[in-house]
Amino acid sequence: MRHKHNELSVAFNDSSQNAPAMHFFKAKHIIENSMVFKFLKKMPKGGALHLHALGSVSPEWIIKNITYLPGLKKCINRANAPVLTFRPNAEPHMCKFDYTDVNDERKSENAEEYDKKLAAAFNLFTPTPEKDYPTINTVWGRFVQMFYGLWDALHYLPAAKAFYWRLLEELYEDNIMYAELRVELFRLYTENGRLDREQSILQLWEVTEQFKKEHPDFMGVRLIYTVLRGSKPEELQEYYSRLKNYTTRQPDKLVGFDMVGPEDSDLRLLSFADNLIELSDKTKFFFHAGETNSYGGTDLNLVDAILLNTTRIGLGYALPKHPVLMKIVKEREIPVEVCPISNQVLHLVNDLRNHPGAILLANNIPMVISNDAPAFWGVQGLSYDYYYTIMSLASNKAGLSTLKQLVFNSIKYSALPEEEKKTAEKNLEKQWNQFIDNILKDTEFNISK
Amino acid sequence: MRHKHNELSVAFNDSSQNAPAMHFFKAKHIIENSMVFKFLKKMPKGGALHLHALGSVSPEWIIKNITYLPGLKKCINRANAPVLTFRPNAEPHMCKFDYTDVNDERKSENAEEYDKKLAAAFNLFTPTPEKDYPTINTVWGRFVQMFYGLWDALHYLPAAKAFYWRLLEELYEDNIMYAELRVELFRLYTENGRLDREQSILQLWEVTEQFKKEHPDFMGVRLIYTVLRGSKPEELQEYYSRLKNYTTRQPDKLVGFDMVGPEDSDLRLLSFADNLIELSDKTKFFFHAGETNSYGGTDLNLVDAILLNTTRIGLGYALPKHPVLMKIVKEREIPVEVCPISNQVLHLVNDLRNHPGAILLANNIPMVISNDAPAFWGVQGLSYDYYYTIMSLASNKAGLSTLKQLVFNSIKYSALPEEEKKTAEKNLEKQWNQFIDNILKDTEFNISK
């Protein structure tokens, strides 16, 4: 133990490069050379509880693997963003021109350049975020387009299966043993038409089961169904009634419900209360709330989420401005899914030492470290978010015990059924001890070096 | 009252220009056109309790008035910053070259250009702060040089008198009725040598008394003596013993003591504890503490300041990361001198909606809005800091009552003797009511318009 604390403090003192204070896009290469980061990469991380499936696989992998499948078409929509699809008769995605065949197009250009450009369209990375994203709207605009552009292509059955397998691999490679994925009420499709929603889930389930078989220490995933807060009222009505069905019929796969979209421009949760209260009989809520810099406006979603008895709070950035809600959250043990890098990239905070997660940590608010849509800022897994958590959000004096607490929180506050939770905790304990043993033996981390 | 609330909320909704989220240097022109700001300009503001005298008069005024006095000399020091002095035999200020006569130099160049360049050397303003001040060290470096460059010139008796008069005017023009000025243990000088410290104070006192005579609703100033935390131990020893003398002999002018300098690079207050405890008999403390983004390091000055029984806390930026200290500060009613723009310009926070003052406000921590060294970012008075307080730190729903509370706090938590405090409160009450009456009559603020 002492070895790790020392190693951490060595790295803390090394913060003259000050990556903890920098924008992630500028600090990435510094972080990757940091000993603390290398340590965190090896650390078992338990569960990833706030993760949008479509933003969870690196764009490079998607380009190399999905976009080479025959039949992929592309168009450019009115926001000048590419939209990909495998549908033979794709509906126009508000496209400015007709669809082109990606493989044909690639042949007629320099393939490498073509792929690079396409990958960049699904990654927010830029070396100068302050210039390219001057406002929250510019970056959210691109963020939303990225989900939209991938949506159709990734719901093509062969693509979806490969994608989900890779998603699990990327989690696994970062020592994550379990995930709760935010997905929309999707239907997969093939050349021959659409599967129904239940079949679609079962297809992904097969992938998960196969993955678990090949990786026995992986505990699988659960799904949290999401709908866009900005949907039309009649669409919402339909989603709600579907949801009631599926949660009953697949309670081991679907664990809950959430509403998504840019909080600042959408309606408050309160406006959907009547339907949500009705849903709450059978459905656990995992609401996004308080992902905003507003104070006395959008942030009041936090009030709504708590009143609607949410099981966890997604992002919860605005929480420390509400001491009364903080108290309630602590008393009722409603964990906050804290996503440091997401909050930074999506323009809520620049220097992560100002992230409200510091206040949550200081006040012992239950929290889990999450990564939101990591692929969209070019990373996999939770290690980078843990880096900022321990280097920017936590006190200099916080070390291994803080990390362990946060990692174990991610199982404690998961939606796993009790039995599985116990197993997961046992497995995590084992992984943790193994990790400590390995670190102690590892000459790279040996402080006497 | 309703009129003002409406007027405020109109302006709140107008925040599409989003000045509350912008760096002050970029938002200044937007703020100056804002109705909320115009309202705040007219608002009586009570006291300015955290204000460094040398950084409190606009550089343009200094250039036009002080630098035209005969005998002013200039050199460029090793940090490439100008140092000004009237001393006939100035000691070398670590200058690279010899002193030049400013009035001669000005004649040999384009005078307007010359003055502009000189003024810019005493103003941190830049349209691109993110480029010019990439780190806290770059901006603090310039900040310190600005104090250093003006120090000698402004302690020349004629310059000092004119300077202090203008300082009072700038406060008065912003509807401030009282100030507590941070000053070093200064000695004024003339062509014939140096005045002693007590005479120096009395000279300034005359200026204040004269100003009060001409502006009967101005309540004067008090001085808080400061020393550089980075001073040599023997110098500090000397300062302490002087201080004991002066606080006894001029208790109506000197109200307390503070230690200044960049907290992150200086020693903790703890290191001076022995001497400070001895001083505490006769001297009230007004310590800078927690002006930092560090967590578990420099911020522990907050612990030291509270243990040393500080009367107020200067800046206190790191306080919300310490819930236990927050509780103590609230219980013991130790007000925090919150300086939003200073914290932004000096690189602690970019978007002021992330300023910890929001958490202090939400938790009802006693606080006073302060401006630190406003001239160094090109403003006068407290109006700009109040703008950010009500637009960025406070809830959208906070309006006139929050402002009134903060304004009255600035007298309540001042170091005025009880009798004068009562008078000040009475005067402020009168000013406030007058202000409300005027606003109600003012067609510009009439919401029916």
Coordinates of C-alpha atoms in Angstrom, one line a residue, chain A:
Chain A
M1 CA 0.0 0.0 0.0
R2 CA 2.7 2.4 1.0
H3 CA 4.3 1.9 -2.4
K4 CA 1.2 3.1 -4.2
H5 CA 0.7 6.1 -2.0
N6 CA 4.3 7.1 -2.6
E7 CA 4.0 6.5 -6.3
L8 CA 0.9 8.7 -6.4
S9 CA 2.5 11.5 -4.5
V10 CA 5.5 11.4 -6.7
A11 CA 3.2 11.9 -9.6
F12 CA 1.3 14.5 -7.8
N13 CA 4.4 16.5 -7.3
D14 CA 5.2 16.0 -11.0
S15 CA 2.1 18.1 -11.8
S16 CA 4.3 21.0 -13.0
Q17 CA 3.2 19.9 -16.4
N18 CA -0.2 20.5 -14.9
A19 CA -2.3 18.1 -16.9
P20 CA -4.9 18.1 -14.2
A21 CA -5.6 21.8 -15.0
M22 CA -5.6 21.5 -18.8
H23 CA -8.2 20.7 -21.4
F24 CA -8.2 17.0 -22.0
F25 CA -7.5 17.5 -25.7
K26 CA -4.3 19.3 -24.8
A27 CA -3.3 17.1 -21.9
K28 CA -3.9 13.7 -23.5
H29 CA -0.3 13.0 -24.4
I30 CA 0.9 14.2 -20.9
I31 CA -1.6 11.9 -19.2
E32 CA -0.6 9.0 -21.3
N33 CA 3.0 9.4 -20.0
S34 CA 2.0 9.8 -16.4
M35 CA 2.8 7.0 -13.9
V36 CA -0.5 7.7 -12.2
F37 CA -2.3 7.0 -15.5
K38 CA -0.4 3.8 -16.1
F39 CA -1.4 2.7 -12.6
L40 CA -5.0 3.6 -13.3
K41 CA -5.0 1.7 -16.6
K42 CA -4.1 -1.5 -14.7
M43 CA -6.6 -0.8 -11.9
P44 CA -9.8 -2.9 -12.0
K45 CA -12.6 -0.4 -12.3
G46 CA -15.8 -2.4 -11.6
G47 CA -18.7 -1.0 -13.6
A48 CA -19.2 1.8 -16.1
L49 CA -22.7 3.0 -15.2
H50 CA -23.2 6.0 -17.4
L51 CA -22.3 5.1 -21.0
H52 CA -24.1 5.9 -24.2
A53 CA -23.6 2.8 -26.4
L54 CA -23.3 4.7 -29.7
G55 CA -20.5 6.8 -28.3
S56 CA -18.5 3.9 -26.8
V57 CA -16.4 2.5 -29.6
S58 CA -13.4 4.3 -31.0
P59 CA -14.2 5.9 -34.4
E60 CA -11.0 4.4 -35.9
W61 CA -12.3 0.9 -35.2
I62 CA -15.7 1.8 -36.7
I63 CA -14.1 3.2 -39.8
K64 CA -11.8 0.1 -40.3
N65 CA -14.5 -2.4 -39.5
I66 CA -18.0 -1.1 -40.0
T67 CA -17.4 1.2 -43.0
Y68 CA -15.7 -1.5 -45.0
L69 CA -18.8 -3.7 -44.9
P70 CA -20.5 -3.9 -48.3
G71 CA -23.6 -1.8 -48.8
L72 CA -22.7 1.2 -46.6
K73 CA -24.1 4.4 -47.9
K74 CA -23.3 7.9 -46.9
C75 CA -24.9 11.3 -47.3
I76 CA -24.2 14.8 -46.0
N77 CA -27.0 16.3 -44.0
R78 CA -27.9 20.0 -43.7
A79 CA -25.6 20.4 -40.7
N80 CA -22.8 19.3 -43.1
A81 CA -22.3 16.1 -41.1
P82 CA -22.1 12.6 -42.6
V83 CA -24.9 10.2 -42.0
L84 CA -24.2 6.5 -42.5
T85 CA -26.7 3.7 -43.3
F86 CA -27.0 0.2 -44.6
R87 CA -30.7 0.4 -45.4
P88 CA -31.4 -0.4 -49.0
N89 CA -34.1 2.2 -49.1
A90 CA -32.9 4.6 -46.6
E91 CA -35.2 7.5 -45.8
P92 CA -33.6 10.8 -46.5
H93 CA -31.8 11.9 -43.4
M94 CA -32.4 15.5 -44.2
C95 CA -29.6 15.1 -46.7
K96 CA -28.5 17.9 -49.0
F97 CA -27.5 15.4 -51.8
D98 CA -28.1 11.8 -52.7
Y99 CA -26.5 8.9 -50.9
T100 CA -23.1 7.7 -52.2
D101 CA -21.6 4.2 -51.7
V102 CA -18.8 4.5 -49.2
N103 CA -16.7 1.7 -50.7
D104 CA -17.0 3.1 -54.2
E105 CA -16.1 6.6 -52.9
R106 CA -13.2 5.3 -51.0
K107 CA -11.7 3.6 -54.1
S108 CA -11.9 6.8 -56.1
E109 CA -9.9 8.8 -53.5
N110 CA -6.8 8.1 -51.3
A111 CA -8.3 5.5 -49.0
E112 CA -6.2 6.4 -46.0
E113 CA -7.0 10.1 -46.3
Y114 CA -10.7 9.2 -46.8
D115 CA -10.7 7.1 -43.6
K116 CA -9.0 9.7 -41.6
K117 CA -11.5 12.3 -42.6
L118 CA -14.4 10.0 -41.9
A119 CA -13.0 9.1 -38.5
A120 CA -12.6 12.8 -37.6
A121 CA -16.3 13.3 -38.2
F122 CA -17.0 11.0 -35.3
N123 CA -14.5 12.4 -32.9
L124 CA -14.8 15.8 -31.2
F125 CA -11.0 16.0 -30.9
T126 CA -9.2 19.2 -31.9
P127 CA -5.9 20.6 -30.7
T128 CA -7.6 24.0 -30.2
P129 CA -11.0 23.4 -28.5
E130 CA -11.2 27.0 -27.4
K131 CA -11.2 28.1 -31.1
D132 CA -13.3 25.3 -32.6
Y133 CA -15.9 25.2 -29.9
P134 CA -16.3 28.8 -28.7
T135 CA -19.7 28.1 -27.2
I136 CA -21.6 25.1 -25.7
N137 CA -23.9 25.2 -28.7
T138 CA -21.2 24.6 -31.3
V139 CA -19.8 21.6 -29.5
W140 CA -23.3 20.1 -28.6
G141 CA -24.3 20.6 -32.2
R142 CA -21.5 18.4 -33.4
F143 CA -22.0 15.9 -30.5
V144 CA -25.7 15.4 -31.5
Q145 CA -24.7 15.0 -35.2
M146 CA -22.3 12.3 -34.3
F147 CA -25.0 10.2 -32.6
Y148 CA -27.3 10.9 -35.5
G149 CA -24.7 10.0 -38.1
L150 CA -23.9 6.6 -36.7
W151 CA -27.3 5.6 -35.6
D152 CA -28.6 4.0 -38.7
A153 CA -25.4 2.2 -39.7
L154 CA -24.9 0.7 -36.2
H155 CA -28.4 -0.8 -36.2
Y156 CA -27.7 -3.0 -39.2
L157 CA -27.6 -6.5 -37.7
P158 CA -24.0 -7.5 -38.8
A159 CA -22.7 -4.1 -37.9
A160 CA -24.5 -4.0 -34.6
K161 CA -23.1 -7.4 -33.6
A162 CA -19.5 -6.5 -34.5
F163 CA -19.9 -3.1 -32.8
Y164 CA -21.2 -4.5 -29.5
W165 CA -18.5 -7.1 -29.4
R166 CA -15.9 -4.4 -29.8
L167 CA -17.7 -2.3 -27.2
L168 CA -17.3 -5.1 -24.7
E169 CA -13.7 -5.6 -25.7
E170 CA -12.9 -1.9 -25.2
L171 CA -14.4 -2.0 -21.7
Y172 CA -12.7 -5.3 -20.9
E173 CA -9.3 -4.0 -22.1
D174 CA -9.7 -1.1 -19.6
N175 CA -10.4 -3.6 -16.7
I176 CA -14.1 -2.8 -16.6
M177 CA -16.1 -5.9 -15.5
Y178 CA -19.6 -4.6 -16.1
A179 CA -21.6 -1.9 -17.8
E180 CA -25.0 -0.3 -17.9
L181 CA -25.5 1.0 -21.4
R182 CA -27.8 3.8 -22.4
V183 CA -29.5 2.8 -25.6
E184 CA -32.6 4.0 -27.4
L185 CA -35.6 1.7 -28.0
F186 CA -33.8 0.3 -31.1
R187 CA -34.8 -2.1 -33.8
L188 CA -32.1 -3.8 -35.7
Y189 CA -32.5 -4.4 -39.4
T190 CA -31.1 -6.7 -42.2
E191 CA -31.4 -6.7 -45.9
N192 CA -34.7 -8.4 -45.4
G193 CA -36.4 -6.0 -43.1
R194 CA -36.5 -5.0 -39.4
L195 CA -36.4 -7.2 -36.3
D196 CA -38.8 -6.3 -33.6
R197 CA -37.5 -4.7 -30.4
E198 CA -37.4 -7.8 -28.4
Q199 CA -35.6 -9.8 -31.0
S200 CA -33.1 -6.9 -31.3
I201 CA -32.3 -7.1 -27.6
L202 CA -31.9 -10.8 -27.8
Q203 CA -29.4 -10.5 -30.7
L204 CA -27.2 -8.3 -28.6
W205 CA -27.7 -10.5 -25.7
E206 CA -26.2 -13.4 -27.6
V207 CA -23.2 -11.2 -28.3
T208 CA -22.9 -10.5 -24.6
E209 CA -23.3 -14.1 -23.6
Q210 CA -20.7 -15.2 -26.1
F211 CA -18.3 -12.5 -24.8
K212 CA -18.8 -13.7 -21.2
K213 CA -18.1 -17.2 -22.3
E214 CA -14.8 -16.1 -23.7
H215 CA -14.0 -13.8 -20.8
P216 CA -15.3 -15.5 -17.7
D217 CA -14.5 -12.6 -15.4
F218 CA -16.7 -10.2 -17.4
M219 CA -20.1 -9.8 -15.8
G220 CA -22.1 -8.6 -18.8
V221 CA -24.1 -5.5 -19.4
R222 CA -27.6 -4.2 -18.6
L223 CA -29.5 -1.7 -20.7
I224 CA -31.1 1.6 -19.7
Y225 CA -33.6 2.6 -22.3
T226 CA -33.5 6.3 -23.3
V227 CA -35.8 8.5 -25.2
L228 CA -35.1 12.0 -26.5
R229 CA -36.7 14.6 -24.3
G230 CA -37.2 16.6 -27.5
S231 CA -39.4 13.9 -29.1
K232 CA -42.9 14.8 -30.2
P233 CA -45.6 14.1 -27.6
E234 CA -47.2 11.3 -29.6
E235 CA -43.8 9.6 -30.1
L236 CA -43.2 9.9 -26.4
Q237 CA -46.6 8.3 -25.7
E238 CA -45.6 5.4 -27.8
Y239 CA -42.2 5.0 -26.1
Y240 CA -43.8 4.9 -22.7
S241 CA -46.2 2.2 -23.6
R242 CA -43.5 0.1 -25.2
L243 CA -41.3 0.6 -22.2
K244 CA -43.9 -0.8 -19.9
N245 CA -44.0 -4.0 -22.0
Y246 CA -40.3 -4.5 -22.3
T247 CA -39.3 -3.8 -18.7
T248 CA -41.8 -6.5 -17.6
R249 CA -40.7 -9.0 -20.2
Q250 CA -36.9 -8.5 -20.1
P251 CA -36.3 -7.4 -16.5
D252 CA -32.9 -9.0 -16.5
K253 CA -31.7 -7.0 -19.6
L254 CA -33.6 -3.7 -19.3
V255 CA -33.1 -2.2 -15.9
G256 CA -34.5 1.3 -16.4
F257 CA -35.3 4.4 -18.2
D258 CA -33.8 7.8 -18.9
M259 CA -34.5 10.9 -21.0
V260 CA -31.7 12.4 -23.0
G261 CA -30.8 15.4 -25.1
P262 CA -29.3 18.9 -24.4
E263 CA -30.9 19.8 -21.1
D264 CA -30.6 23.5 -21.6
S265 CA -32.8 23.6 -24.7
D266 CA -35.2 20.8 -23.7
L267 CA -38.2 20.8 -21.4
R268 CA -37.8 20.1 -17.7
L269 CA -38.5 16.6 -16.5
L270 CA -41.5 18.1 -14.7
S271 CA -43.3 18.5 -18.0
F272 CA -43.3 14.7 -18.4
A273 CA -44.2 13.9 -14.8
D274 CA -47.7 12.5 -15.4
N275 CA -46.4 9.8 -17.7
L276 CA -43.3 9.2 -15.7
I277 CA -45.2 8.7 -12.5
E278 CA -47.3 6.1 -14.2
L279 CA -44.2 4.4 -15.5
S280 CA -42.5 4.4 -12.1
D281 CA -44.5 1.3 -11.0
K282 CA -42.4 -1.0 -13.0
T283 CA -39.4 1.1 -14.1
K284 CA -36.4 2.4 -12.3
F285 CA -35.3 5.8 -13.4
F286 CA -31.7 6.9 -14.1
F287 CA -32.3 10.5 -15.1
H288 CA -29.8 12.9 -16.6
A289 CA -30.2 16.0 -14.4
G290 CA -28.2 19.1 -13.8
E291 CA -25.9 18.8 -16.8
T292 CA -25.8 22.6 -17.0
N293 CA -24.1 25.8 -15.9
S294 CA -27.5 27.4 -15.4
Y295 CA -28.6 28.1 -11.9
G296 CA -32.2 28.5 -11.1
G297 CA -33.2 27.1 -14.6
T298 CA -32.3 23.8 -16.2
D299 CA -30.6 22.7 -13.0
L300 CA -34.0 22.4 -11.4
N301 CA -34.2 19.1 -13.3
L302 CA -32.4 17.9 -10.2
V303 CA -35.4 18.6 -8.1
D304 CA -37.6 16.8 -10.6
A305 CA -35.4 13.8 -10.8
I306 CA -35.3 13.4 -7.0
L307 CA -39.0 13.9 -6.7
L308 CA -39.5 11.3 -9.4
N309 CA -37.5 9.0 -7.2
T310 CA -34.6 8.5 -9.6
T311 CA -32.2 5.6 -8.7
R312 CA -29.2 7.5 -9.8
I313 CA -28.5 11.0 -11.1
G314 CA -26.8 11.3 -14.5
L315 CA -24.0 13.9 -14.5
G316 CA -25.5 16.0 -11.7
Y317 CA -23.0 18.8 -12.5
A318 CA -25.2 21.5 -10.9
L319 CA -25.8 19.6 -7.6
P320 CA -23.4 21.5 -5.3
K321 CA -25.3 24.7 -6.0
H322 CA -28.2 23.1 -4.1
P323 CA -27.2 22.3 -0.6
V324 CA -30.6 21.0 0.3
L325 CA -30.7 18.6 -2.6
M326 CA -27.1 17.5 -1.7
K327 CA -28.4 16.6 1.8
I328 CA -31.3 14.6 0.4
V329 CA -29.0 12.8 -2.1
K330 CA -26.7 11.8 0.7
E331 CA -29.4 10.7 3.1
R332 CA -31.3 8.7 0.4
E333 CA -28.0 7.4 -1.0
I334 CA -28.8 8.5 -4.6
P335 CA -25.4 8.2 -6.4
V336 CA -24.3 10.8 -8.9
E337 CA -22.8 9.6 -12.2
V338 CA -19.9 12.0 -12.4
C339 CA -18.4 12.4 -15.9
P340 CA -15.4 14.8 -15.7
I341 CA -14.1 14.7 -19.2
S342 CA -17.6 14.9 -20.8
N343 CA -18.3 18.0 -18.7
Q344 CA -15.1 19.6 -19.9
V345 CA -15.4 18.6 -23.6
L346 CA -19.1 19.6 -23.6
H347 CA -18.1 23.1 -22.4
L348 CA -19.4 23.2 -18.8
V349 CA -15.9 23.7 -17.2
N350 CA -12.5 24.4 -18.5
D351 CA -10.1 23.6 -15.6
L352 CA -11.2 20.4 -14.0
R353 CA -10.0 21.5 -10.6
N354 CA -13.1 23.7 -10.7
H355 CA -15.3 20.6 -11.3
P356 CA -18.1 20.3 -8.8
G357 CA -17.2 16.7 -8.3
A358 CA -14.6 18.0 -5.9
I359 CA -17.4 19.4 -3.7
L360 CA -19.3 16.1 -4.0
L361 CA -16.2 14.1 -2.9
A362 CA -15.5 16.5 -0.1
N363 CA -19.1 16.1 1.2
N364 CA -19.1 12.3 0.9
I365 CA -21.9 12.4 -1.7
P366 CA -22.3 8.9 -3.2
M367 CA -20.8 8.9 -6.6
V368 CA -19.6 6.8 -9.4
I369 CA -17.0 7.8 -12.0
S370 CA -18.4 7.6 -15.5
N371 CA -17.4 8.3 -19.1
D372 CA -20.6 9.2 -20.9
A373 CA -19.6 8.9 -24.6
P374 CA -15.8 8.3 -24.5
A375 CA -15.3 7.4 -28.1
F376 CA -16.5 10.8 -29.1
W377 CA -13.5 12.3 -27.4
G378 CA -11.2 9.6 -28.6
V379 CA -10.8 7.4 -25.5
Q380 CA -11.8 4.0 -24.3
G381 CA -12.9 3.0 -20.9
L382 CA -12.7 4.9 -17.6
S383 CA -9.0 5.4 -17.0
Y384 CA -8.8 9.0 -18.3
D385 CA -11.8 10.0 -16.2
Y386 CA -10.2 8.3 -13.1
Y387 CA -7.1 10.3 -13.9
Y388 CA -8.9 13.6 -13.6
T389 CA -10.8 12.4 -10.6
I390 CA -7.8 11.6 -8.5
M391 CA -5.6 14.4 -9.9
S392 CA -8.0 17.3 -10.3
L393 CA -11.2 16.6 -8.3
A394 CA -9.8 14.9 -5.2
S395 CA -7.5 16.4 -2.6
N396 CA -3.8 16.0 -3.1
K397 CA -3.9 13.7 0.0
A398 CA -6.5 11.4 -1.5
G399 CA -5.0 8.1 -2.8
L400 CA -5.7 4.5 -3.0
S401 CA -8.6 4.4 -0.5
T402 CA -10.5 7.0 -2.5
L403 CA -9.9 5.1 -5.7
K404 CA -11.0 1.9 -4.1
Q405 CA -14.1 3.4 -2.7
L406 CA -15.1 4.8 -6.1
V407 CA -14.4 1.6 -7.9
F408 CA -16.5 -0.4 -5.4
N409 CA -19.2 2.2 -5.6
S410 CA -19.6 1.3 -9.2
I411 CA -20.8 -2.2 -8.3
K412 CA -22.6 -1.1 -5.1
Y413 CA -24.7 1.4 -7.0
S414 CA -25.2 -0.7 -10.1
A415 CA -28.6 -2.1 -11.0
L416 CA -27.4 -5.7 -10.8
P417 CA -29.7 -8.0 -9.0
E418 CA -28.7 -8.7 -5.4
E419 CA -27.2 -12.2 -6.1
E420 CA -25.1 -11.0 -9.1
K421 CA -24.1 -7.9 -7.1
K422 CA -22.6 -10.1 -4.4
T423 CA -20.8 -12.2 -7.0
A424 CA -19.5 -9.1 -8.7
E425 CA -18.3 -7.7 -5.4
K426 CA -16.5 -10.9 -4.6
N427 CA -14.9 -10.9 -8.1
L428 CA -13.9 -7.3 -7.8
E429 CA -12.3 -7.9 -4.4
K430 CA -10.3 -10.7 -6.0
Q431 CA -9.3 -8.5 -8.9
W432 CA -8.4 -5.7 -6.6
N433 CA -6.1 -7.8 -4.5
Q434 CA -4.5 -9.3 -7.6
F435 CA -4.0 -5.8 -8.9
I436 CA -2.3 -4.7 -5.7
D437 CA -0.1 -7.8 -5.7
N438 CA 0.9 -7.1 -9.3
I439 CA 1.7 -3.5 -8.6
L440 CA 3.8 -4.4 -5.6
K441 CA 5.8 -6.8 -7.8
D442 CA 6.0 -4.4 -10.8
T443 CA 9.4 -2.8 -11.0
E444 CA 7.9 0.1 -12.9
F445 CA 5.9 1.0 -9.8
N446 CA 8.6 0.2 -7.3
I447 CA 9.5 3.4 -5.6
S448 CA 13.0 2.2 -4.7
K449 CA 13.8 2.4 -8.4

